[in-house]
Amino acid sequence: MKISERKLHIEPGPGEDDFALKVAFATYSRKRVDQHFGSCKTMLVYGVSVEGWHLMEAIEYAELSATTHDKLPTRIADLSGCSAVFCNACGASAIRQLLEKNIHPVKVVEGSGIHELLVDIKEELNSEPTGWLARAIKQKEKTEEPEVKKAQRLSQLMDEDW
């Protein structure tokens, strides 16, 4: 049984490569972080860069009687590529599974504005990132490094005398 009821991918728009990172917000109102990770009705996924942000996906979940543990794998898979998820609460099992996928759960005060949080992330990207943001940037650089090395090696091979 599929847990995500609707998944809206926003087009046209910048691709994932145009952003420093992707972040998600557990929300009911679509304006504020006002939900628990495991039981949220909607996840909004934004791409964030030093220039700004862009809504990339809106994921709505069906209200099922399934336990939270049954929902976690699908919810975490929906956040693939995200560096963080902002929520009001997150269970220990969910935290462990999110961290295994390099997604940092960030607990914020209920009612925190999504727009204000995006402004804070953008400003921190423009200065000295700390905490989860510094770890996320370092992780992204580490995963991109093999591709860069591969491209450089291919370029070197093309330049060699045959």
Coordinates of C-alpha atoms in Angstrom, one line a residue:
M1 CA 0.0 0.0 0.0
K2 CA 1.4 3.4 -1.0
I3 CA 1.6 5.9 1.8
S4 CA 2.2 9.1 -0.2
E5 CA -1.2 10.0 -1.7
R6 CA 0.0 12.8 -4.0
K7 CA 3.5 13.9 -4.9
L8 CA 3.7 17.2 -6.9
H9 CA 7.0 17.8 -8.7
I10 CA 7.3 21.5 -9.6
E11 CA 8.2 22.2 -13.2
P12 CA 9.7 24.1 -14.9
G13 CA 12.3 25.1 -12.4
P14 CA 15.9 24.9 -11.6
G15 CA 17.3 21.4 -11.2
E16 CA 18.9 19.9 -8.1
D17 CA 22.4 20.8 -9.3
D18 CA 21.4 24.5 -9.2
F19 CA 21.1 24.4 -5.4
A20 CA 23.6 24.0 -2.5
L21 CA 21.1 21.7 -0.8
K22 CA 17.5 20.5 -0.5
V23 CA 15.5 20.8 2.7
A24 CA 12.1 19.6 3.7
F25 CA 9.4 21.0 6.0
A26 CA 6.7 19.0 7.9
T27 CA 3.6 21.1 7.6
Y28 CA -0.1 21.2 7.6
S29 CA -0.6 24.9 6.8
R30 CA 2.1 25.0 4.1
K31 CA 3.3 28.2 5.6
R32 CA 4.6 27.0 9.0
V33 CA 6.4 24.0 10.5
D34 CA 3.5 22.6 12.5
Q35 CA 3.8 18.8 12.3
H36 CA 5.6 15.8 13.7
F37 CA 7.8 14.0 11.2
G38 CA 6.1 10.6 11.4
S39 CA 2.5 11.9 11.3
C40 CA 2.7 15.0 9.1
K41 CA 0.1 15.5 6.4
T42 CA 2.4 17.4 4.0
M43 CA 6.1 17.7 3.2
L44 CA 7.4 20.7 1.2
V45 CA 10.8 20.2 -0.3
Y46 CA 12.8 23.3 -1.3
G47 CA 16.1 23.7 -3.1
V48 CA 18.3 26.4 -1.4
S49 CA 21.3 28.3 -2.7
V50 CA 23.2 31.5 -1.8
E51 CA 20.9 33.4 -4.2
G52 CA 17.6 32.1 -2.9
W53 CA 15.2 29.1 -2.9
H54 CA 12.7 27.3 -5.0
L55 CA 9.8 24.9 -4.1
M56 CA 10.7 21.6 -5.8
E57 CA 8.1 19.2 -4.4
A58 CA 4.9 19.1 -2.4
I59 CA 4.2 15.6 -0.9
E60 CA 0.8 14.9 0.6
Y61 CA 0.3 11.8 2.7
A62 CA -2.9 9.8 3.0
E63 CA -4.3 9.4 6.5
L64 CA -3.9 5.7 7.3
S65 CA -4.2 3.7 10.5
A66 CA -0.8 2.2 9.9
T67 CA 1.8 2.6 12.6
T68 CA 4.4 5.2 12.3
H69 CA 7.1 2.6 11.9
D70 CA 5.4 1.3 8.7
K71 CA 5.4 4.8 7.3
L72 CA 9.0 5.7 7.9
P73 CA 10.7 3.9 5.0
T74 CA 8.4 5.6 2.5
R75 CA 8.7 9.0 4.1
I76 CA 12.4 8.8 4.3
A77 CA 12.6 7.6 0.6
D78 CA 10.5 10.6 -0.4
L79 CA 13.2 12.9 1.1
S80 CA 16.0 11.3 -0.9
G81 CA 18.6 14.0 -1.7
C82 CA 17.5 16.3 1.2
S83 CA 20.1 17.5 3.7
A84 CA 17.6 18.2 6.4
V85 CA 14.0 17.9 7.5
F86 CA 12.4 20.6 9.7
C87 CA 9.7 19.3 12.1
N88 CA 8.2 19.9 15.6
A89 CA 9.2 16.4 16.8
C90 CA 10.8 13.2 15.5
G91 CA 11.0 9.8 17.2
A92 CA 14.2 8.1 18.0
S93 CA 13.8 5.4 15.3
A94 CA 13.1 8.1 12.7
I95 CA 16.1 10.1 13.8
R96 CA 18.4 7.1 13.4
Q97 CA 17.0 6.2 10.0
L98 CA 17.2 9.8 8.7
L99 CA 20.8 10.1 9.9
E100 CA 21.7 6.8 8.1
K101 CA 20.5 8.5 4.9
N102 CA 22.5 11.7 5.7
I103 CA 19.2 13.7 6.4
H104 CA 19.5 15.8 9.5
P105 CA 16.3 16.1 11.5
V106 CA 16.0 19.7 12.8
K107 CA 13.5 20.3 15.6
V108 CA 12.0 23.8 15.5
V109 CA 9.4 25.5 17.7
E110 CA 5.8 24.8 16.5
G111 CA 4.6 27.5 14.2
S112 CA 8.1 28.5 12.9
G113 CA 7.6 30.2 9.5
I114 CA 9.0 28.3 6.5
H115 CA 9.9 31.5 4.8
E116 CA 11.8 32.7 7.8
L117 CA 13.7 29.4 8.1
L118 CA 14.6 29.6 4.4
V119 CA 15.9 33.1 4.9
D120 CA 18.1 31.9 7.8
I121 CA 19.5 29.0 5.8
K122 CA 20.3 31.3 2.8
E123 CA 22.0 33.8 5.1
E124 CA 24.0 31.0 6.8
L125 CA 25.1 29.7 3.4
N126 CA 26.4 33.2 2.6
S127 CA 28.4 33.3 5.8
E128 CA 30.0 30.5 7.9
P129 CA 27.8 27.5 7.9
T130 CA 27.7 25.7 11.3
G131 CA 26.0 22.6 12.8
W132 CA 23.9 20.5 10.5
L133 CA 24.4 22.9 7.5
A134 CA 28.2 22.6 7.7
R135 CA 27.9 18.8 7.9
A136 CA 25.5 18.7 5.0
I137 CA 27.7 20.8 2.7
K138 CA 30.8 18.7 3.6
Q139 CA 28.8 15.5 2.9
K140 CA 27.6 16.8 -0.5
E141 CA 31.2 17.8 -1.4
K142 CA 32.4 14.3 -0.4
T143 CA 29.8 12.6 -2.6
E144 CA 30.5 14.9 -5.6
E145 CA 34.2 14.4 -5.4
P146 CA 34.4 11.0 -7.1
E147 CA 32.5 12.4 -10.1
V148 CA 34.8 15.4 -10.4
K149 CA 37.9 13.1 -10.2
K150 CA 36.4 10.8 -12.8
A151 CA 35.7 13.8 -15.2
Q152 CA 39.3 15.0 -14.6
R153 CA 40.8 11.6 -15.3
L154 CA 38.7 11.3 -18.5
S155 CA 39.9 14.8 -19.6
Q156 CA 43.6 13.7 -18.9
L157 CA 43.1 10.6 -21.0
M158 CA 41.8 12.7 -23.9
D159 CA 44.8 14.9 -23.7
E160 CA 47.3 12.1 -23.7
D161 CA 49.2 11.2 -26.9
W162 CA 47.8 8.1 -28.6

